């Protein structure tokens, strides 16, 4: 059985949600970032990690990509133009959403107090709001890749939820509807209950 290392309130949630979508059983070890437990799996001290038999994998997006490929679901097949398009969206989300939220978190509570620059936060919020507008334009069907949900939808909805918790600007109605469409999926609800 897969073992997810990390709490539901961290990026480990992305992995739990996808495992639910794939119908794969998994156990959760709710290790905190930089705890001895996660460091035993990932020397960087970052969550999540996924234990799959003799292998330990790290990075939420690398893990999701691995799982989606392995179980042939929630992804376009590797080596197709559709997959290149899907990967481009995934990487854009990392650059323009995850990284913006992570920088805001660093300057709120992650960095030592003397290194935090509070003045950067309004700029990050504006940048995020602009990127939310671009995301809305990218949703051509019900999901980012059209009619079926895939890995970048999990990443996007996780980042959108994170932005709300972090006090970023309210989301526009179209994005709220997109997010709700995904957050009401049984797999999301089951993962959130872990
Ligand atoms: N790109 C990585 C980022 C992982 C990450 O930064 N996780 C946070 C918790 S959600 C963490 O462990 N932070 C501790 C640290 O950076 O020292 C991923 O998506 O898994």
Short mmCIF file of N, CA and C in Angstrom, two decimals, residues 11-126:
data_model
loop_
_atom_site.label_atom_id
_atom_site.label_comp_id
_atom_site.label_asym_id
_atom_site.label_seq_id
_atom_site.Cartn_x
_atom_site.Cartn_y
_atom_site.Cartn_z
N UNK A 11 1.11 20.39 1.15
CA UNK A 11 1.02 19.97 -0.26
C UNK A 11 0.79 18.46 -0.37
N UNK A 12 0.92 17.72 0.73
CA UNK A 12 0.62 16.28 0.71
C UNK A 12 -0.84 16.04 0.33
N UNK A 13 -1.70 17.04 0.57
CA UNK A 13 -3.12 16.89 0.22
C UNK A 13 -3.30 16.60 -1.28
N UNK A 14 -2.45 17.22 -2.10
CA UNK A 14 -2.55 17.01 -3.55
C UNK A 14 -2.41 15.51 -3.87
N UNK A 15 -1.46 14.88 -3.21
CA UNK A 15 -1.18 13.45 -3.46
C UNK A 15 -2.34 12.59 -2.94
N UNK A 16 -2.86 12.95 -1.74
CA UNK A 16 -3.98 12.19 -1.18
C UNK A 16 -5.20 12.27 -2.10
N UNK A 17 -5.47 13.48 -2.58
CA UNK A 17 -6.63 13.68 -3.46
C UNK A 17 -6.48 12.82 -4.72
N UNK A 18 -5.30 12.85 -5.33
CA UNK A 18 -5.13 12.06 -6.56
C UNK A 18 -5.25 10.56 -6.25
N UNK A 19 -4.70 10.11 -5.14
CA UNK A 19 -4.82 8.68 -4.80
C UNK A 19 -6.28 8.29 -4.65
N UNK A 20 -7.09 9.19 -4.07
CA UNK A 20 -8.53 8.93 -3.97
C UNK A 20 -9.15 8.85 -5.36
N UNK A 21 -8.78 9.78 -6.23
CA UNK A 21 -9.32 9.76 -7.61
C UNK A 21 -8.96 8.45 -8.32
N UNK A 22 -7.76 7.94 -8.02
CA UNK A 22 -7.29 6.73 -8.70
C UNK A 22 -7.82 5.45 -8.04
N UNK A 23 -8.50 5.63 -6.90
CA UNK A 23 -9.05 4.46 -6.21
C UNK A 23 -7.97 3.59 -5.58
N UNK A 24 -6.84 4.21 -5.22
CA UNK A 24 -5.72 3.46 -4.63
C UNK A 24 -5.71 3.61 -3.12
N UNK A 25 -5.63 2.51 -2.39
CA UNK A 25 -5.53 2.62 -0.93
C UNK A 25 -4.19 3.20 -0.50
N UNK A 26 -4.20 3.95 0.59
CA UNK A 26 -2.95 4.55 1.08
C UNK A 26 -3.06 4.80 2.58
N UNK A 27 -1.90 4.80 3.21
CA UNK A 27 -1.82 5.19 4.62
C UNK A 27 -1.20 6.58 4.67
N UNK A 28 -1.47 7.31 5.74
CA UNK A 28 -0.90 8.66 5.89
C UNK A 28 -0.07 8.72 7.16
N UNK A 29 1.17 9.19 7.02
CA UNK A 29 2.00 9.50 8.20
C UNK A 29 2.03 11.03 8.29
N UNK A 30 1.31 11.62 9.23
CA UNK A 30 1.19 13.09 9.24
C UNK A 30 2.44 13.80 9.78
N UNK A 31 3.54 13.67 9.06
CA UNK A 31 4.80 14.30 9.49
C UNK A 31 4.79 15.79 9.16
N UNK A 32 5.38 16.58 10.03
CA UNK A 32 5.47 18.02 9.79
C UNK A 32 6.74 18.33 8.98
N UNK A 33 6.73 19.47 8.24
CA UNK A 33 7.94 19.87 7.52
C UNK A 33 9.13 19.96 8.49
N UNK A 34 10.26 19.53 8.01
CA UNK A 34 11.53 19.59 8.75
C UNK A 34 11.53 18.76 10.03
N UNK A 35 10.55 17.84 10.16
CA UNK A 35 10.59 16.92 11.32
C UNK A 35 11.60 15.81 11.03
N UNK A 36 12.01 15.13 12.08
CA UNK A 36 12.95 14.01 11.89
C UNK A 36 12.33 12.97 10.98
N UNK A 37 11.00 12.80 11.11
CA UNK A 37 10.33 11.76 10.33
C UNK A 37 10.41 12.04 8.82
N UNK A 38 10.15 13.29 8.43
CA UNK A 38 10.22 13.57 6.98
C UNK A 38 11.67 13.58 6.52
N UNK A 39 12.57 14.06 7.36
CA UNK A 39 13.99 14.06 6.96
C UNK A 39 14.52 12.65 6.72
N UNK A 40 13.91 11.67 7.40
CA UNK A 40 14.34 10.28 7.16
C UNK A 40 13.94 9.83 5.75
N UNK A 41 12.94 10.51 5.16
CA UNK A 41 12.50 10.17 3.81
C UNK A 41 13.04 11.14 2.77
N UNK A 42 13.19 12.40 3.17
CA UNK A 42 13.63 13.44 2.24
C UNK A 42 14.63 14.34 2.97
N UNK A 43 15.89 14.26 2.61
CA UNK A 43 16.92 15.06 3.30
C UNK A 43 16.63 16.57 3.25
N UNK A 44 15.81 17.01 2.29
CA UNK A 44 15.46 18.45 2.22
C UNK A 44 14.49 18.83 3.33
N UNK A 45 13.87 17.85 3.96
CA UNK A 45 12.92 18.13 5.05
C UNK A 45 11.56 18.62 4.55
N UNK A 46 11.33 18.53 3.25
CA UNK A 46 10.07 19.04 2.68
C UNK A 46 9.05 17.92 2.55
N UNK A 47 7.78 18.25 2.85
CA UNK A 47 6.69 17.32 2.58
C UNK A 47 5.98 17.77 1.29
N UNK A 48 5.39 16.82 0.57
CA UNK A 48 5.22 15.42 0.90
C UNK A 48 6.33 14.52 0.38
N UNK A 49 6.28 13.25 0.87
CA UNK A 49 7.00 12.15 0.24
C UNK A 49 5.99 11.03 0.07
N UNK A 50 6.29 10.15 -0.87
CA UNK A 50 5.43 8.97 -1.08
C UNK A 50 6.31 7.74 -1.03
N UNK A 51 5.94 6.79 -0.17
CA UNK A 51 6.66 5.52 -0.13
C UNK A 51 5.87 4.52 -0.96
N UNK A 52 6.54 4.00 -1.98
CA UNK A 52 5.94 3.01 -2.88
C UNK A 52 6.87 1.80 -2.90
N UNK A 53 6.59 0.83 -2.03
CA UNK A 53 7.47 -0.34 -1.93
C UNK A 53 8.85 0.09 -1.48
N UNK A 54 9.86 -0.24 -2.28
CA UNK A 54 11.25 0.05 -1.91
C UNK A 54 11.63 1.49 -2.27
N UNK A 55 10.72 2.23 -2.90
CA UNK A 55 11.07 3.56 -3.41
C UNK A 55 10.40 4.67 -2.59
N UNK A 56 11.16 5.73 -2.36
CA UNK A 56 10.58 6.93 -1.74
C UNK A 56 10.69 8.06 -2.74
N UNK A 57 9.55 8.66 -3.06
CA UNK A 57 9.51 9.73 -4.05
C UNK A 57 9.20 11.04 -3.34
N UNK A 58 9.67 12.14 -3.89
CA UNK A 58 9.42 13.45 -3.28
C UNK A 58 8.87 14.42 -4.31
N UNK A 59 8.37 15.52 -3.83
CA UNK A 59 7.78 16.64 -4.60
C UNK A 59 6.36 16.29 -5.05
N UNK A 60 5.40 17.10 -4.60
CA UNK A 60 3.99 16.79 -4.86
C UNK A 60 3.70 16.62 -6.35
N UNK A 61 4.29 17.47 -7.20
CA UNK A 61 3.97 17.39 -8.63
C UNK A 61 4.65 16.19 -9.28
N UNK A 62 5.89 15.92 -8.85
CA UNK A 62 6.58 14.72 -9.38
C UNK A 62 5.81 13.47 -8.97
N UNK A 63 5.32 13.45 -7.74
CA UNK A 63 4.57 12.27 -7.26
C UNK A 63 3.26 12.14 -8.02
N UNK A 64 2.54 13.26 -8.19
CA UNK A 64 1.25 13.18 -8.92
C UNK A 64 1.48 12.70 -10.35
N UNK A 65 2.52 13.21 -10.99
CA UNK A 65 2.81 12.81 -12.38
C UNK A 65 3.11 11.32 -12.45
N UNK A 66 3.91 10.86 -11.49
CA UNK A 66 4.26 9.43 -11.42
C UNK A 66 3.00 8.58 -11.26
N UNK A 67 2.15 8.95 -10.30
CA UNK A 67 0.95 8.15 -10.02
C UNK A 67 -0.01 8.15 -11.20
N UNK A 68 -0.19 9.33 -11.80
CA UNK A 68 -1.12 9.43 -12.93
C UNK A 68 -0.62 8.58 -14.11
N UNK A 69 0.69 8.63 -14.36
CA UNK A 69 1.26 7.80 -15.44
C UNK A 69 1.12 6.32 -15.11
N UNK A 70 1.46 5.98 -13.87
CA UNK A 70 1.46 4.56 -13.47
C UNK A 70 0.07 3.94 -13.58
N UNK A 71 -0.95 4.73 -13.22
CA UNK A 71 -2.31 4.18 -13.21
C UNK A 71 -3.12 4.63 -14.44
N UNK A 72 -2.44 5.32 -15.37
CA UNK A 72 -3.07 5.73 -16.65
C UNK A 72 -4.40 6.44 -16.45
N UNK A 73 -4.40 7.42 -15.57
CA UNK A 73 -5.63 8.20 -15.34
C UNK A 73 -5.24 9.58 -14.85
N UNK A 74 -6.15 10.54 -15.04
CA UNK A 74 -5.93 11.92 -14.61
C UNK A 74 -4.77 12.58 -15.34
N UNK A 75 -4.42 12.06 -16.51
CA UNK A 75 -3.34 12.65 -17.30
C UNK A 75 -3.51 12.27 -18.77
N UNK A 76 -2.97 13.14 -19.63
CA UNK A 76 -2.80 12.74 -21.04
C UNK A 76 -1.60 11.80 -21.07
N UNK A 77 -1.57 10.85 -22.01
CA UNK A 77 -0.44 9.91 -22.04
C UNK A 77 0.89 10.62 -22.31
N UNK A 78 1.96 10.15 -21.66
CA UNK A 78 3.30 10.71 -21.88
C UNK A 78 3.68 10.56 -23.35
N UNK A 79 4.40 11.56 -23.87
CA UNK A 79 4.88 11.47 -25.26
C UNK A 79 3.85 11.92 -26.27
N UNK A 80 2.78 12.59 -25.82
CA UNK A 80 1.79 13.12 -26.76
C UNK A 80 1.80 14.65 -26.67
N UNK A 81 1.37 15.33 -27.74
CA UNK A 81 1.29 16.80 -27.68
C UNK A 81 0.35 17.26 -26.56
N UNK A 82 -0.71 16.47 -26.31
CA UNK A 82 -1.65 16.83 -25.23
C UNK A 82 -0.92 16.84 -23.89
N UNK A 83 -0.01 15.88 -23.71
CA UNK A 83 0.72 15.82 -22.45
C UNK A 83 1.67 17.03 -22.32
N UNK A 84 2.29 17.42 -23.44
CA UNK A 84 3.17 18.59 -23.40
C UNK A 84 2.36 19.82 -23.00
N UNK A 85 1.14 19.93 -23.51
CA UNK A 85 0.26 21.05 -23.17
C UNK A 85 -0.11 20.99 -21.69
N UNK A 86 -0.46 19.78 -21.23
CA UNK A 86 -0.80 19.61 -19.81
C UNK A 86 0.40 19.97 -18.91
N UNK A 87 1.59 19.51 -19.28
CA UNK A 87 2.79 19.81 -18.48
C UNK A 87 3.08 21.31 -18.47
N UNK A 88 2.83 21.97 -19.61
CA UNK A 88 3.07 23.42 -19.66
C UNK A 88 2.14 24.14 -18.68
N UNK A 89 0.90 23.70 -18.59
CA UNK A 89 -0.05 24.30 -17.62
C UNK A 89 0.43 24.02 -16.19
N UNK A 90 0.85 22.79 -15.94
CA UNK A 90 1.33 22.42 -14.60
C UNK A 90 2.51 23.30 -14.20
N UNK A 91 3.46 23.47 -15.11
CA UNK A 91 4.65 24.27 -14.78
C UNK A 91 4.30 25.75 -14.63
N UNK A 92 3.34 26.22 -15.42
CA UNK A 92 2.88 27.61 -15.26
C UNK A 92 2.29 27.80 -13.86
N UNK A 93 1.50 26.83 -13.41
CA UNK A 93 0.90 26.92 -12.08
C UNK A 93 1.97 26.95 -10.99
N UNK A 94 3.02 26.20 -11.19
CA UNK A 94 4.12 26.21 -10.21
C UNK A 94 4.80 27.58 -10.21
N UNK A 95 5.09 28.09 -11.41
CA UNK A 95 5.77 29.39 -11.52
C UNK A 95 4.92 30.53 -10.98
N UNK A 96 3.65 30.55 -11.37
CA UNK A 96 2.84 31.76 -11.18
C UNK A 96 1.84 31.69 -10.03
N UNK A 97 1.62 30.52 -9.49
CA UNK A 97 0.69 30.42 -8.35
C UNK A 97 1.41 29.85 -7.12
N UNK A 98 1.90 28.62 -7.22
CA UNK A 98 2.56 28.01 -6.05
C UNK A 98 3.73 28.90 -5.58
N UNK A 99 4.55 29.35 -6.51
CA UNK A 99 5.74 30.13 -6.12
C UNK A 99 5.36 31.47 -5.48
N UNK A 100 4.28 32.08 -5.97
CA UNK A 100 3.83 33.36 -5.40
C UNK A 100 3.32 33.14 -3.97
N UNK A 101 2.53 32.07 -3.79
CA UNK A 101 2.00 31.76 -2.45
C UNK A 101 3.12 31.38 -1.50
N UNK A 102 4.09 30.64 -2.00
CA UNK A 102 5.21 30.19 -1.17
C UNK A 102 6.06 31.40 -0.74
N UNK A 103 6.26 32.34 -1.66
CA UNK A 103 7.04 33.54 -1.31
C UNK A 103 6.29 34.34 -0.24
N UNK A 104 4.96 34.43 -0.38
CA UNK A 104 4.17 35.14 0.64
C UNK A 104 4.27 34.43 1.99
N UNK A 105 4.23 33.08 1.96
CA UNK A 105 4.34 32.31 3.21
C UNK A 105 5.72 32.54 3.85
N UNK A 106 6.75 32.56 3.01
CA UNK A 106 8.10 32.78 3.54
C UNK A 106 8.19 34.11 4.27
N UNK A 107 7.57 35.14 3.66
CA UNK A 107 7.66 36.47 4.26
C UNK A 107 6.59 36.70 5.34
N UNK A 108 5.78 35.65 5.62
CA UNK A 108 4.79 35.76 6.71
C UNK A 108 5.24 34.98 7.94
N UNK A 109 5.71 33.72 7.73
CA UNK A 109 6.04 32.91 8.91
C UNK A 109 7.18 31.92 8.72
N UNK A 110 7.64 31.74 7.48
CA UNK A 110 8.66 30.69 7.27
C UNK A 110 10.07 31.21 7.58
N UNK A 111 10.39 32.37 7.02
CA UNK A 111 11.75 32.94 7.23
C UNK A 111 11.90 33.44 8.67
N UNK A 112 13.13 33.50 9.17
CA UNK A 112 13.34 34.17 10.45
C UNK A 112 12.81 35.61 10.37
N UNK A 113 12.24 36.09 11.47
CA UNK A 113 11.55 37.39 11.45
C UNK A 113 12.39 38.52 10.84
N UNK A 114 13.66 38.52 11.15
CA UNK A 114 14.50 39.65 10.67
C UNK A 114 14.71 39.63 9.15
N UNK A 115 14.43 38.50 8.51
CA UNK A 115 14.60 38.43 7.05
C UNK A 115 13.29 38.66 6.28
N UNK A 116 12.18 38.77 7.01
CA UNK A 116 10.89 38.95 6.34
C UNK A 116 10.72 40.39 5.82
N UNK A 117 10.14 40.51 4.63
CA UNK A 117 9.89 41.83 4.05
C UNK A 117 8.37 41.94 3.83
N UNK A 118 7.69 42.53 4.78
CA UNK A 118 6.21 42.59 4.72
C UNK A 118 5.74 43.33 3.48
N UNK A 119 6.55 44.31 3.01
CA UNK A 119 6.13 45.17 1.89
C UNK A 119 5.96 44.39 0.58
N UNK A 120 6.51 43.19 0.51
CA UNK A 120 6.40 42.44 -0.75
C UNK A 120 4.99 41.84 -0.91
N UNK A 121 4.25 41.76 0.19
CA UNK A 121 2.99 41.00 0.14
C UNK A 121 1.91 41.63 -0.76
N UNK A 122 1.69 42.96 -0.71
CA UNK A 122 0.69 43.52 -1.63
C UNK A 122 1.03 43.24 -3.10
N UNK A 123 2.30 43.26 -3.46
CA UNK A 123 2.70 42.97 -4.84
C UNK A 123 2.38 41.52 -5.19
N UNK A 124 2.66 40.62 -4.25
CA UNK A 124 2.37 39.20 -4.51
C UNK A 124 0.87 38.97 -4.68
N UNK A 125 0.08 39.67 -3.88
CA UNK A 125 -1.38 39.51 -3.98
C UNK A 125 -1.88 40.01 -5.33
N UNK A 126 -1.33 41.14 -5.79
CA UNK A 126 -1.74 41.68 -7.10
C UNK A 126 -1.34 40.72 -8.21
#
